[in-house]
């Protein structure tokens, strides 16, 4: 089977086309934004970049959790301050009932 490779100037995808029928057999989209032409090198660059993206997302989630915990701590302290002067009502024990 003879094929022809055509590169799209707009999206940089490579179309593999059958010469006889004109059917598109395969579409190879670029793995990274600026492809080097070597798909293995592009895949390697994407893997290296994914580690950085994962670390960035982790740090964002950690900062968000820290902010959330400080907000909850403030709410807890405010409510504890409100209830500070109120007497403590102890519930009846199981054996205190008649």
mmCIF file with all atom_site columns, C-alpha atoms in Angstrom:
data_model
loop_
_atom_site.group_PDB
_atom_site.id
_atom_site.type_symbol
_atom_site.label_atom_id
_atom_site.label_alt_id
_atom_site.label_comp_id
_atom_site.label_asym_id
_atom_site.label_entity_id
_atom_site.label_seq_id
_atom_site.pdbx_PDB_ins_code
_atom_site.Cartn_x
_atom_site.Cartn_y
_atom_site.Cartn_z
_atom_site.occupancy
_atom_site.B_iso_or_equiv
_atom_site.pdbx_formal_charge
_atom_site.auth_seq_id
_atom_site.auth_comp_id
_atom_site.auth_asym_id
_atom_site.auth_atom_id
_atom_site.pdbx_PDB_model_num
ATOM 1  C CA . UNK A 1 1  ? 0.000   0.000  0.000  1.00 0.00 ? 1  UNK A CA 1
ATOM 2  C CA . UNK A 1 2  ? 1.450   3.319  -1.018 1.00 0.00 ? 2  UNK A CA 1
ATOM 3  C CA . UNK A 1 3  ? 0.729   6.231  1.248  1.00 0.00 ? 3  UNK A CA 1
ATOM 4  C CA . UNK A 1 4  ? 1.270   9.931  1.177  1.00 0.00 ? 4  UNK A CA 1
ATOM 5  C CA . UNK A 1 5  ? 1.994   12.099 4.206  1.00 0.00 ? 5  UNK A CA 1
ATOM 6  C CA . UNK A 1 6  ? 0.419   15.547 4.186  1.00 0.00 ? 6  UNK A CA 1
ATOM 7  C CA . UNK A 1 7  ? 1.062   18.103 6.920  1.00 0.00 ? 7  UNK A CA 1
ATOM 8  C CA . UNK A 1 8  ? -1.718  20.513 7.835  1.00 0.00 ? 8  UNK A CA 1
ATOM 9  C CA . UNK A 1 9  ? -0.309  24.060 7.966  1.00 0.00 ? 9  UNK A CA 1
ATOM 10 C CA . UNK A 1 10 ? -2.982  25.139 10.439 1.00 0.00 ? 10 UNK A CA 1
ATOM 11 C CA . UNK A 1 11 ? -2.821  22.496 13.204 1.00 0.00 ? 11 UNK A CA 1
ATOM 12 C CA . UNK A 1 12 ? 0.476   20.734 12.309 1.00 0.00 ? 12 UNK A CA 1
ATOM 13 C CA . UNK A 1 13 ? -1.287  17.357 12.134 1.00 0.00 ? 13 UNK A CA 1
ATOM 14 C CA . UNK A 1 14 ? 0.138   14.807 9.710  1.00 0.00 ? 14 UNK A CA 1
ATOM 15 C CA . UNK A 1 15 ? -2.422  13.025 7.549  1.00 0.00 ? 15 UNK A CA 1
ATOM 16 C CA . UNK A 1 16 ? -1.533  9.615  6.148  1.00 0.00 ? 16 UNK A CA 1
ATOM 17 C CA . UNK A 1 17 ? -3.447  9.282  2.871  1.00 0.00 ? 17 UNK A CA 1
ATOM 18 C CA . UNK A 1 18 ? -3.829  6.269  0.566  1.00 0.00 ? 18 UNK A CA 1
ATOM 19 C CA . UNK A 1 19 ? -2.573  7.317  -2.874 1.00 0.00 ? 19 UNK A CA 1
ATOM 20 C CA . UNK A 1 20 ? -5.032  5.248  -4.857 1.00 0.00 ? 20 UNK A CA 1
ATOM 21 C CA . UNK A 1 21 ? -8.297  5.822  -3.005 1.00 0.00 ? 21 UNK A CA 1
ATOM 22 C CA . UNK A 1 22 ? -7.542  9.205  -1.444 1.00 0.00 ? 22 UNK A CA 1
ATOM 23 C CA . UNK A 1 23 ? -8.816  7.968  1.928  1.00 0.00 ? 23 UNK A CA 1
ATOM 24 C CA . UNK A 1 24 ? -7.283  9.362  5.078  1.00 0.00 ? 24 UNK A CA 1
ATOM 25 C CA . UNK A 1 25 ? -5.854  6.322  6.848  1.00 0.00 ? 25 UNK A CA 1
ATOM 26 C CA . UNK A 1 26 ? -4.420  7.996  9.921  1.00 0.00 ? 26 UNK A CA 1
ATOM 27 C CA . UNK A 1 27 ? -4.262  11.396 11.590 1.00 0.00 ? 27 UNK A CA 1
ATOM 28 C CA . UNK A 1 28 ? -1.189  12.090 13.702 1.00 0.00 ? 28 UNK A CA 1
ATOM 29 C CA . UNK A 1 29 ? -1.808  15.096 15.874 1.00 0.00 ? 29 UNK A CA 1
ATOM 30 C CA . UNK A 1 30 ? 1.197   16.842 17.400 1.00 0.00 ? 30 UNK A CA 1
ATOM 31 C CA . UNK A 1 31 ? 2.054   15.681 20.905 1.00 0.00 ? 31 UNK A CA 1
ATOM 32 C CA . UNK A 1 32 ? 3.386   19.053 22.048 1.00 0.00 ? 32 UNK A CA 1
ATOM 33 C CA . UNK A 1 33 ? 2.679   22.636 21.008 1.00 0.00 ? 33 UNK A CA 1
ATOM 34 C CA . UNK A 1 34 ? 5.907   23.143 19.064 1.00 0.00 ? 34 UNK A CA 1
ATOM 35 C CA . UNK A 1 35 ? 6.726   19.776 17.493 1.00 0.00 ? 35 UNK A CA 1
ATOM 36 C CA . UNK A 1 36 ? 10.330  19.067 16.592 1.00 0.00 ? 36 UNK A CA 1
ATOM 37 C CA . UNK A 1 37 ? 9.431   16.547 13.899 1.00 0.00 ? 37 UNK A CA 1
ATOM 38 C CA . UNK A 1 38 ? 10.665  13.599 15.957 1.00 0.00 ? 38 UNK A CA 1
ATOM 39 C CA . UNK A 1 39 ? 7.622   12.079 17.684 1.00 0.00 ? 39 UNK A CA 1
ATOM 40 C CA . UNK A 1 40 ? 9.729   10.205 20.242 1.00 0.00 ? 40 UNK A CA 1
ATOM 41 C CA . UNK A 1 41 ? 11.511  13.398 21.283 1.00 0.00 ? 41 UNK A CA 1
ATOM 42 C CA . UNK A 1 42 ? 8.173   15.223 21.455 1.00 0.00 ? 42 UNK A CA 1
ATOM 43 C CA . UNK A 1 43 ? 6.720   12.441 23.626 1.00 0.00 ? 43 UNK A CA 1
ATOM 44 C CA . UNK A 1 44 ? 9.767   12.619 25.895 1.00 0.00 ? 44 UNK A CA 1
ATOM 45 C CA . UNK A 1 45 ? 9.346   16.384 26.253 1.00 0.00 ? 45 UNK A CA 1
ATOM 46 C CA . UNK A 1 46 ? 5.666   15.908 27.090 1.00 0.00 ? 46 UNK A CA 1
ATOM 47 C CA . UNK A 1 47 ? 6.495   13.387 29.828 1.00 0.00 ? 47 UNK A CA 1
ATOM 48 C CA . UNK A 1 48 ? 9.051   15.769 31.335 1.00 0.00 ? 48 UNK A CA 1
ATOM 49 C CA . UNK A 1 49 ? 6.498   18.579 31.211 1.00 0.00 ? 49 UNK A CA 1
ATOM 50 C CA . UNK A 1 50 ? 3.813   16.442 32.840 1.00 0.00 ? 50 UNK A CA 1
ATOM 51 C CA . UNK A 1 51 ? 5.988   16.065 35.942 1.00 0.00 ? 51 UNK A CA 1
ATOM 52 C CA . UNK A 1 52 ? 6.234   19.842 36.245 1.00 0.00 ? 52 UNK A CA 1
ATOM 53 C CA . UNK A 1 53 ? 2.474   20.238 35.727 1.00 0.00 ? 53 UNK A CA 1
ATOM 54 C CA . UNK A 1 54 ? 1.758   17.589 38.373 1.00 0.00 ? 54 UNK A CA 1
ATOM 55 C CA . UNK A 1 55 ? 4.018   19.333 40.899 1.00 0.00 ? 55 UNK A CA 1
ATOM 56 C CA . UNK A 1 56 ? 2.366   22.666 40.139 1.00 0.00 ? 56 UNK A CA 1
ATOM 57 C CA . UNK A 1 57 ? -1.130  21.217 40.616 1.00 0.00 ? 57 UNK A CA 1
ATOM 58 C CA . UNK A 1 58 ? -0.032  19.597 43.875 1.00 0.00 ? 58 UNK A CA 1
ATOM 59 C CA . UNK A 1 59 ? 1.322   22.894 45.214 1.00 0.00 ? 59 UNK A CA 1
ATOM 60 C CA . UNK A 1 60 ? -1.902  24.684 44.217 1.00 0.00 ? 60 UNK A CA 1
ATOM 61 C CA . UNK A 1 61 ? -4.001  22.041 45.976 1.00 0.00 ? 61 UNK A CA 1
ATOM 62 C CA . UNK A 1 62 ? -1.789  22.236 49.061 1.00 0.00 ? 62 UNK A CA 1
ATOM 63 C CA . UNK A 1 63 ? -2.134  26.044 49.214 1.00 0.00 ? 63 UNK A CA 1
ATOM 64 C CA . UNK A 1 64 ? -5.894  25.772 48.738 1.00 0.00 ? 64 UNK A CA 1
ATOM 65 C CA . UNK A 1 65 ? -6.143  23.216 51.555 1.00 0.00 ? 65 UNK A CA 1
ATOM 66 C CA . UNK A 1 66 ? -4.041  25.415 53.838 1.00 0.00 ? 66 UNK A CA 1
ATOM 67 C CA . UNK A 1 67 ? -6.325  28.380 53.127 1.00 0.00 ? 67 UNK A CA 1
ATOM 68 C CA . UNK A 1 68 ? -9.395  26.235 53.773 1.00 0.00 ? 68 UNK A CA 1
ATOM 69 C CA . UNK A 1 69 ? -7.986  24.989 57.082 1.00 0.00 ? 69 UNK A CA 1
ATOM 70 C CA . UNK A 1 70 ? -7.226  28.551 58.247 1.00 0.00 ? 70 UNK A CA 1
ATOM 71 C CA . UNK A 1 71 ? -10.792 29.610 57.343 1.00 0.00 ? 71 UNK A CA 1
ATOM 72 C CA . UNK A 1 72 ? -12.229 26.706 59.321 1.00 0.00 ? 72 UNK A CA 1
ATOM 73 C CA . UNK A 1 73 ? -9.952  27.504 62.244 1.00 0.00 ? 73 UNK A CA 1
ATOM 74 C CA . UNK A 1 74 ? -11.190 31.116 62.267 1.00 0.00 ? 74 UNK A CA 1
ATOM 75 C CA . UNK A 1 75 ? -14.817 29.945 62.201 1.00 0.00 ? 75 UNK A CA 1
ATOM 76 C CA . UNK A 1 76 ? -14.163 27.514 65.052 1.00 0.00 ? 76 UNK A CA 1
ATOM 77 C CA . UNK A 1 77 ? -12.463 30.163 67.196 1.00 0.00 ? 77 UNK A CA 1
ATOM 78 C CA . UNK A 1 78 ? -15.251 32.669 66.548 1.00 0.00 ? 78 UNK A CA 1
ATOM 79 C CA . UNK A 1 79 ? -17.941 30.155 67.520 1.00 0.00 ? 79 UNK A CA 1
ATOM 80 C CA . UNK A 1 80 ? -15.965 29.069 70.609 1.00 0.00 ? 80 UNK A CA 1
ATOM 81 C CA . UNK A 1 81 ? -15.704 32.730 71.656 1.00 0.00 ? 81 UNK A CA 1
ATOM 82 C CA . UNK A 1 82 ? -19.487 33.144 71.257 1.00 0.00 ? 82 UNK A CA 1
ATOM 83 C CA . UNK A 1 83 ? -20.184 30.105 73.426 1.00 0.00 ? 83 UNK A CA 1
ATOM 84 C CA . UNK A 1 84 ? -17.525 30.906 76.008 1.00 0.00 ? 84 UNK A CA 1
ATOM 85 C CA . UNK A 1 85 ? -19.859 32.693 78.443 1.00 0.00 ? 85 UNK A CA 1
ATOM 86 C CA . UNK A 1 86 ? -22.789 30.315 78.094 1.00 0.00 ? 86 UNK A CA 1
ATOM 87 C CA . UNK A 1 87 ? -23.192 27.576 80.702 1.00 0.00 ? 87 UNK A CA 1
ATOM 88 C CA . UNK A 1 88 ? -22.415 24.044 79.657 1.00 0.00 ? 88 UNK A CA 1
ATOM 89 C CA . UNK A 1 89 ? -25.499 21.885 79.500 1.00 0.00 ? 89 UNK A CA 1
ATOM 90 C CA . UNK A 1 90 ? -24.649 18.299 80.154 1.00 0.00 ? 90 UNK A CA 1
ATOM 91 C CA . UNK A 1 91 ? -26.959 15.697 78.699 1.00 0.00 ? 91 UNK A CA 1
ATOM 92 C CA . UNK A 1 92 ? -28.636 13.232 81.011 1.00 0.00 ? 92 UNK A CA 1
ATOM 93 C CA . UNK A 1 93 ? -26.708 10.037 81.402 1.00 0.00 ? 93 UNK A CA 1
ATOM 94 C CA . UNK A 1 94 ? -28.188 6.716  80.421 1.00 0.00 ? 94 UNK A CA 1
ATOM 95 C CA . UNK A 1 95 ? -28.540 5.625  84.060 1.00 0.00 ? 95 UNK A CA 1
ATOM 96 C CA . UNK A 1 96 ? -29.851 9.004  85.310 1.00 0.00 ? 96 UNK A CA 1
ATOM 97 C CA . UNK A 1 97 ? -33.318 8.321  83.957 1.00 0.00 ? 97 UNK A CA 1
ATOM 98 C CA . UNK A 1 98 ? -36.103 6.993  86.212 1.00 0.00 ? 98 UNK A CA 1
#
